[in-house]
Coordinates of C-alpha atoms and ligand atoms in Angstrom, one line a residue:
M207 CA 12.1 -21.2 11.3
P208 CA 11.3 -21.6 15.0
P209 CA 9.8 -24.3 16.7
I210 CA 5.9 -24.0 16.1
V211 CA 4.1 -23.0 19.7
R212 CA 0.7 -21.5 19.4
G213 CA 1.1 -17.7 19.9
K214 CA 5.0 -17.7 19.9
S215 CA 5.6 -19.7 16.6
F216 CA 6.5 -18.0 13.2
D217 CA 8.0 -15.2 15.2
S218 CA 8.3 -12.7 12.2
A219 CA 6.7 -9.7 13.6
S220 CA 4.2 -9.4 10.6
V221 CA 2.3 -12.4 11.2
L222 CA 2.0 -12.0 14.8
A223 CA 2.1 -8.2 14.7
H224 CA 0.2 -6.8 17.8
P225 CA -0.7 -8.4 21.3
A226 CA -4.5 -9.1 19.9
V227 CA -3.3 -11.2 17.2
C228 CA -0.6 -13.1 19.1
A229 CA -3.3 -14.0 21.3
E230 CA -5.2 -15.9 18.2
K231 CA -4.2 -18.6 16.1
P232 CA -1.6 -18.5 13.7
D233 CA -3.2 -16.8 10.3
L234 CA -2.2 -18.9 7.3
K235 CA -3.1 -15.9 5.2
G236 CA 0.5 -14.4 6.2
F237 CA 2.6 -17.5 5.7
L238 CA 5.2 -17.8 2.9
P239 CA 4.8 -21.4 1.1
D240 CA 7.7 -22.7 2.9
E241 CA 6.3 -21.9 6.4
L242 CA 2.8 -23.2 5.2
R243 CA 4.5 -26.8 4.7
E244 CA 6.3 -26.8 7.3
F245 CA 3.4 -26.0 9.4
L246 CA 1.3 -28.6 7.3
A247 CA 4.2 -31.0 8.1
R248 CA 2.8 -31.1 11.8
F249 CA -0.1 -32.9 10.5
G250 CA 1.5 -35.1 8.6
K251 CA 0.4 -33.8 5.6
E252 CA 1.9 -34.4 2.4
K253 CA 3.6 -31.7 -0.1
Y254 CA 0.9 -31.5 -2.3
R255 CA -1.6 -30.2 0.7
T256 CA 0.5 -27.4 0.7
N257 CA -0.7 -26.4 -2.9
Q258 CA -4.4 -27.0 -2.4
L259 CA -4.1 -24.9 0.6
L260 CA -2.4 -21.7 -1.1
R261 CA -5.0 -22.3 -4.0
W262 CA -7.7 -22.0 -1.5
I263 CA -6.4 -19.2 0.5
H264 CA -4.4 -17.1 -2.4
G265 CA -6.4 -18.2 -5.3
K266 CA -9.4 -18.2 -4.3
G267 CA -9.8 -15.8 -1.6
V268 CA -11.5 -18.3 1.0
A269 CA -11.1 -17.8 4.6
D270 CA -13.4 -20.4 5.6
F271 CA -11.8 -24.2 6.4
D272 CA -15.5 -25.8 6.0
Q273 CA -15.4 -24.4 2.3
M274 CA -12.3 -26.0 1.3
T275 CA -14.0 -28.9 0.3
D276 CA -11.0 -31.2 -1.5
L277 CA -9.2 -31.2 2.1
G278 CA -11.1 -33.9 4.1
K279 CA -13.0 -33.4 7.1
E280 CA -10.6 -34.5 9.6
F281 CA -8.1 -32.5 8.1
R282 CA -10.3 -29.1 8.1
S283 CA -11.2 -29.9 11.9
Q284 CA -7.3 -29.9 12.6
L285 CA -7.1 -26.7 10.9
K286 CA -9.9 -24.7 12.5
A287 CA -8.7 -26.0 15.7
E288 CA -5.0 -24.8 14.9
A289 CA -5.2 -21.9 12.6
R290 CA -7.1 -19.2 10.9
V291 CA -7.0 -17.5 7.7
E292 CA -7.4 -13.6 8.1
Y293 CA -10.7 -11.8 7.2
L294 CA -11.4 -8.4 7.4
A295 CA -15.1 -7.1 7.0
E296 CA -16.7 -4.7 5.0
R297 CA -18.2 -2.1 7.1
H298 CA -18.9 0.5 4.7
R299 CA -18.4 1.4 1.0
A300 CA -18.4 4.5 -1.1
V301 CA -18.3 5.0 -4.8
S302 CA -17.2 8.0 -6.4
R303 CA -19.5 9.9 -8.6
D304 CA -17.7 9.1 -11.5
G305 CA -18.0 5.4 -10.6
Q306 CA -14.1 4.9 -10.9
T307 CA -13.2 4.6 -7.8
T308 CA -14.7 2.9 -4.6
K309 CA -13.5 2.9 -1.0
L310 CA -13.9 0.2 1.7
V311 CA -13.7 0.6 5.3
L312 CA -12.5 -2.4 6.7
G313 CA -13.1 -3.8 10.2
L314 CA -9.9 -5.1 11.6
S315 CA -10.3 -8.1 14.6
D316 CA -9.5 -5.7 17.3
G317 CA -12.1 -3.6 16.4
R318 CA -10.1 -0.5 14.8
K319 CA -10.7 0.5 10.6
I320 CA -9.0 1.3 7.9
E321 CA -9.6 1.9 4.3
T322 CA -8.6 0.3 0.9
V323 CA -9.5 2.3 -2.4
M324 CA -10.0 0.6 -5.9
M325 CA -9.5 2.4 -8.9
V326 CA -10.3 1.5 -12.6
D327 CA -8.6 3.4 -15.3
D328 CA -7.5 2.5 -18.7
G329 CA -7.7 -1.0 -18.2
R330 CA -5.8 -0.7 -14.8
R331 CA -7.6 -2.1 -12.2
T332 CA -5.6 -1.0 -9.0
V333 CA -5.8 -1.6 -5.3
C334 CA -4.7 1.2 -2.9
V335 CA -3.6 -0.5 0.3
S336 CA -3.1 0.4 3.9
S337 CA 0.1 -0.7 6.0
Q338 CA -1.0 0.6 9.4
A339 CA -3.6 1.7 11.3
G340 CA -3.3 5.7 11.7
C341 CA -0.1 6.8 11.1
A342 CA 3.1 8.1 13.2
L343 CA 4.3 10.4 11.2
G344 CA 2.0 13.4 11.3
C345 CA 2.3 14.8 8.0
R346 CA 0.1 18.4 8.6
F347 CA -1.7 18.1 5.0
C348 CA -3.0 14.2 5.9
A349 CA -5.9 13.0 7.5
T350 CA -4.4 9.7 8.4
G351 CA -1.8 11.8 10.2
Q352 CA -4.5 13.4 12.2
I353 CA -5.5 10.3 13.3
G354 CA -1.9 9.2 15.2
F355 CA -0.5 5.6 14.9
Q356 CA -2.5 2.8 16.2
R357 CA -1.1 -0.2 15.0
N358 CA 1.3 -2.0 12.1
L359 CA -1.2 -4.3 10.0
T360 CA -0.4 -7.9 9.7
A361 CA 1.0 -9.2 6.3
G362 CA -2.4 -11.2 6.2
E363 CA -4.4 -7.8 6.9
I364 CA -2.6 -6.2 4.0
L365 CA -3.1 -9.0 1.7
D366 CA -6.8 -9.4 2.4
Q367 CA -7.3 -5.7 1.2
I368 CA -6.0 -6.9 -2.1
H369 CA -8.3 -9.9 -2.0
H370 CA -11.2 -7.4 -1.4
G371 CA -10.0 -5.6 -4.6
A372 CA -10.1 -9.0 -6.4
R373 CA -13.7 -9.5 -5.5
F374 CA -14.7 -6.1 -6.2
F375 CA -13.0 -6.4 -9.7
R376 CA -14.1 -9.7 -10.5
A377 CA -17.9 -8.7 -9.6
R378 CA -17.5 -5.7 -11.7
G379 CA -16.2 -7.9 -14.8
A380 CA -18.8 -10.4 -14.4
S381 CA -21.4 -8.6 -16.5
G382 CA -19.0 -7.9 -19.3
E383 CA -15.3 -9.1 -19.2
E384 CA -13.7 -11.9 -17.3
F385 CA -10.3 -11.2 -15.5
E386 CA -7.7 -13.7 -15.5
H387 CA -6.2 -11.4 -13.2
P388 CA -8.6 -9.3 -11.6
V389 CA -6.3 -6.8 -10.2
T390 CA -3.5 -5.4 -12.3
N391 CA -1.7 -3.3 -9.5
V392 CA -1.1 -2.7 -5.7
V393 CA -0.2 0.7 -4.3
F394 CA 1.0 1.1 -1.1
M395 CA -0.4 4.8 -0.7
G396 CA -3.4 4.1 1.9
M397 CA -3.4 4.8 5.5
G398 CA 0.3 4.6 7.3
E399 CA 4.2 4.7 6.2
P400 CA 4.9 1.4 4.6
L401 CA 8.4 1.2 5.2
N402 CA 7.7 1.7 9.0
N403 CA 6.1 -1.9 8.7
Y404 CA 8.8 -2.9 6.4
E405 CA 8.5 -7.0 7.1
A406 CA 5.2 -7.1 6.9
V407 CA 4.8 -5.0 3.8
L408 CA 7.5 -7.2 2.3
R409 CA 6.0 -10.5 3.3
A410 CA 2.4 -9.0 1.3
V411 CA 4.2 -8.5 -1.6
K412 CA 5.9 -11.7 -2.0
L413 CA 2.7 -13.5 -1.1
S414 CA 0.5 -11.4 -3.6
G415 CA 2.7 -12.4 -6.7
L416 CA 2.0 -16.0 -6.1
E417 CA 1.4 -17.3 -9.7
M418 CA -1.6 -19.7 -8.0
G419 CA -2.8 -16.6 -6.6
L420 CA -3.2 -13.1 -7.1
A421 CA -0.2 -13.0 -9.4
V422 CA 0.6 -9.3 -9.2
S423 CA 4.1 -9.0 -10.1
A424 CA 6.0 -6.8 -7.8
T425 CA 7.1 -4.8 -11.4
R426 CA 3.4 -4.0 -10.8
V427 CA 3.6 -2.9 -7.0
T428 CA 4.7 0.7 -6.1
I429 CA 5.8 1.8 -2.7
S430 CA 5.0 4.8 -1.3
T431 CA 7.1 6.7 1.4
A432 CA 7.3 10.0 3.3
G433 CA 11.3 9.1 3.3
V434 CA 12.2 6.5 5.7
V435 CA 16.0 6.6 4.4
P436 CA 17.4 3.8 5.9
M437 CA 14.4 1.2 4.6
I438 CA 14.7 2.8 1.3
Y439 CA 18.2 1.0 0.8
R440 CA 17.0 -2.2 2.3
L441 CA 14.0 -2.0 -0.5
A442 CA 16.6 -1.4 -3.0
S443 CA 18.3 -4.6 -2.2
D444 CA 15.3 -6.7 -1.3
L445 CA 12.5 -5.8 -4.1
P446 CA 14.3 -4.0 -6.8
K447 CA 11.4 -4.9 -9.0
V448 CA 8.8 -2.8 -7.0
G449 CA 8.4 1.2 -7.9
L450 CA 9.4 3.5 -5.3
A451 CA 7.3 6.8 -4.8
I452 CA 8.8 9.4 -2.8
S453 CA 6.0 12.0 -1.3
L454 CA 8.4 14.9 -1.5
N455 CA 5.8 18.0 -1.1
A456 CA 8.9 20.8 -0.7
T457 CA 12.0 22.2 -2.3
T458 CA 13.4 23.4 0.8
D459 CA 14.5 21.7 4.3
E460 CA 12.8 24.5 6.2
V461 CA 9.1 24.0 4.2
R462 CA 9.4 20.4 4.3
N463 CA 10.4 20.5 8.1
S464 CA 6.8 22.2 8.6
L465 CA 4.8 20.0 6.4
M466 CA 6.4 16.3 7.2
P467 CA 8.3 16.3 10.3
I468 CA 10.3 13.2 9.5
N469 CA 12.1 15.8 7.4
R470 CA 13.9 17.0 10.6
K471 CA 15.2 13.1 10.9
Y472 CA 16.1 12.5 7.2
P473 CA 16.5 15.9 5.3
L474 CA 16.2 16.4 1.6
K475 CA 19.7 15.8 0.8
T476 CA 19.5 12.2 2.4
L477 CA 16.3 11.5 1.0
L478 CA 17.4 12.4 -2.6
D479 CA 20.4 10.3 -2.2
A480 CA 18.5 7.4 -1.3
A481 CA 16.2 7.9 -4.1
R482 CA 19.1 8.3 -6.4
H483 CA 20.4 4.8 -5.1
M484 CA 17.2 3.1 -5.8
A485 CA 17.0 4.4 -9.1
G486 CA 20.2 3.2 -9.8
V487 CA 19.5 -0.4 -8.7
S488 CA 15.4 -0.6 -9.5
L489 CA 14.7 -2.7 -12.7
R490 CA 12.0 0.2 -13.2
R491 CA 14.9 2.5 -13.5
R492 CA 13.5 5.8 -12.2
V493 CA 11.6 7.0 -9.1
T494 CA 8.5 8.8 -8.6
F495 CA 8.1 12.1 -6.8
E496 CA 4.7 12.7 -5.4
Y497 CA 4.3 16.7 -5.0
A498 CA 1.1 18.2 -3.2
L499 CA 0.7 21.4 -4.5
I500 CA -0.6 23.8 -1.8
E501 CA -1.1 27.5 -2.2
G502 CA 1.4 29.6 -1.2
T503 CA 3.4 27.1 0.7
N504 CA 5.3 25.3 -2.0
D505 CA 3.7 26.4 -5.3
S506 CA 5.9 29.6 -6.7
D507 CA 8.1 29.5 -9.7
E508 CA 11.2 29.3 -7.2
D509 CA 9.6 26.1 -5.9
A510 CA 9.2 24.9 -9.5
R511 CA 13.0 26.0 -10.2
R512 CA 14.3 24.4 -7.0
L513 CA 12.7 21.2 -8.1
V514 CA 13.8 20.8 -11.4
E515 CA 17.5 21.3 -10.0
L516 CA 16.8 18.8 -7.1
V517 CA 16.1 16.2 -9.2
S518 CA 18.2 16.7 -12.1
G519 CA 20.5 14.3 -13.4
F520 CA 18.6 11.0 -12.3
P521 CA 15.8 9.6 -14.0
C522 CA 12.2 10.1 -12.6
K523 CA 8.9 11.2 -12.8
I524 CA 7.1 14.1 -10.8
N525 CA 3.6 13.5 -10.2
L526 CA 1.6 16.8 -9.2
I527 CA -1.1 16.4 -6.9
P528 CA -3.3 19.5 -6.8
F529 CA -4.0 19.4 -3.0
N530 CA -7.3 17.4 -1.8
P531 CA -8.9 19.2 1.3
V532 CA -8.7 18.0 4.7
P533 CA -10.9 18.9 7.6
R534 CA -9.3 21.3 10.0
Q535 CA -6.3 22.2 7.9
P536 CA -5.6 25.6 6.9
F537 CA -4.4 24.4 3.6
R538 CA -5.8 25.3 0.2
R539 CA -5.2 23.9 -3.6
P540 CA -4.1 26.5 -5.7
G541 CA -5.8 28.0 -8.9
Q542 CA -5.7 26.2 -12.2
E543 CA -3.4 29.3 -13.9
R544 CA -1.1 28.4 -11.2
I545 CA -0.9 24.6 -11.3
D546 CA -0.6 25.1 -15.2
H547 CA 2.2 27.2 -14.6
F548 CA 4.2 25.2 -12.1
H549 CA 3.5 22.3 -14.5
R550 CA 4.8 24.2 -17.7
I551 CA 8.2 25.4 -15.8
L552 CA 9.0 21.5 -15.2
W553 CA 8.1 20.8 -18.4
E554 CA 9.9 23.2 -20.3
R555 CA 13.2 21.8 -18.6
N556 CA 12.3 18.1 -20.1
L557 CA 10.8 16.5 -16.9
T558 CA 8.6 13.8 -17.0
V559 CA 5.5 15.4 -15.4
T560 CA 1.9 14.7 -14.7
V561 CA -0.8 16.5 -12.8
R562 CA -2.6 13.8 -11.0
W563 CA -6.2 15.2 -10.4
S564 CA -6.9 12.8 -7.4
K565 CA -9.7 10.0 -8.0
G566 CA -12.5 9.8 -5.4
D567 CA -11.8 13.2 -3.3
D568 CA -16.0 13.3 -3.5
I569 CA -16.1 10.6 -1.4
A570 CA -12.2 11.3 0.7
A571 CA -10.7 8.5 -0.8
A572 CA -8.0 10.4 -2.6
C573 CA -4.6 11.3 -1.2
G574 CA -4.1 12.4 2.1
Q575 CA -7.7 12.1 2.8
L576 CA -8.3 8.5 4.3
Q577 CA -9.3 8.5 8.1
A578 CA -11.5 5.5 8.1
S579 CA -14.3 6.9 9.1
V580 CA -17.6 5.3 8.8
P581 CA -20.8 8.0 8.4
S582 CA -23.2 7.7 11.2
Ligands
SF4_834 FE1 1.4 8.8 7.3 FE2 1.6 9.3 4.9 FE3 -0.2 10.6 5.9 FE4 2.5 11.1 6.1 S1 0.8 11.3 4.2 S2 0.9 11.1 7.4 S3 3.1 9.2 6.1 S4 -0.2 8.4 5.9

């Protein structure tokens, strides 16, 4: 680890990822335990102090040093002078009609905004996190893509979204159940392309798995990508326990090029080779393909048959997602009959396929709808 000099220490791009944050004190929320231990050694603090601090930050989700009452006044003052703990302010909250999906708009320290979505389903309490403010990949069916890229989130900013989810689920549980682990699943399907902010995402996954913290095992984390092929190979080697979801959405390069510009760089064949590799090394043993069904674009019988061919021979699951409307886009959702027919073709070929009716589309919290807007 590099020597600690404020603003330059902890040179991981994921801890100090953009100029506004670099000018600030280091964010302890994004430190791995060894790094925190080393940081505290500056103050001549014993090892057990690291665990105390980890418990406050990751176990209790506390960001204010003054609330860390067992740390001693002088130590807390030192920490306040030298460090900070990331906390994103809630700017807006929307709850879906069925009460199962809640969307938070959270403010970053530089004034930008991101969205985080919490979903309750069948005993699962899932947080869908953003990895970037905006996104550079410009998929044509996606509201986030229309914003353009603003910046990468730091590991602390990603992690704090999961803490918001934990607080939210704990508060829900207060009226009934008590949750030992308030968050059961984390999906990187919010704003941004997670594999284009790889180091921060990797760090956030490691930190959310801390037993004395949120204890979300990597096996309960899913990372969704538009197809950043080289990083899929890295992910397979660094985090073989996480689930990989690939946003596929087309069965020919021509259509995929028109929907997802990244396909020009990493066409279908190279993407599927990477998916096959991940399925081979993944402890989950299979990859999920997300396929947004768009009327007249990718929903024909030929598309269904090509999809069967494309994924034949390796373990996978296909999620068909009837397209969720996005402002200023010409795309439409196919009718129910077409969706059912497309589904049947895959199902009859023995593929594992589900139709995923997005939750929270009435509050613009569904796939492809996130744009971090606060109603005026
Ligand atoms: Fe970015 Fe994902 Fe939207 Fe594509 S679908 S623009 S990768 S956020």
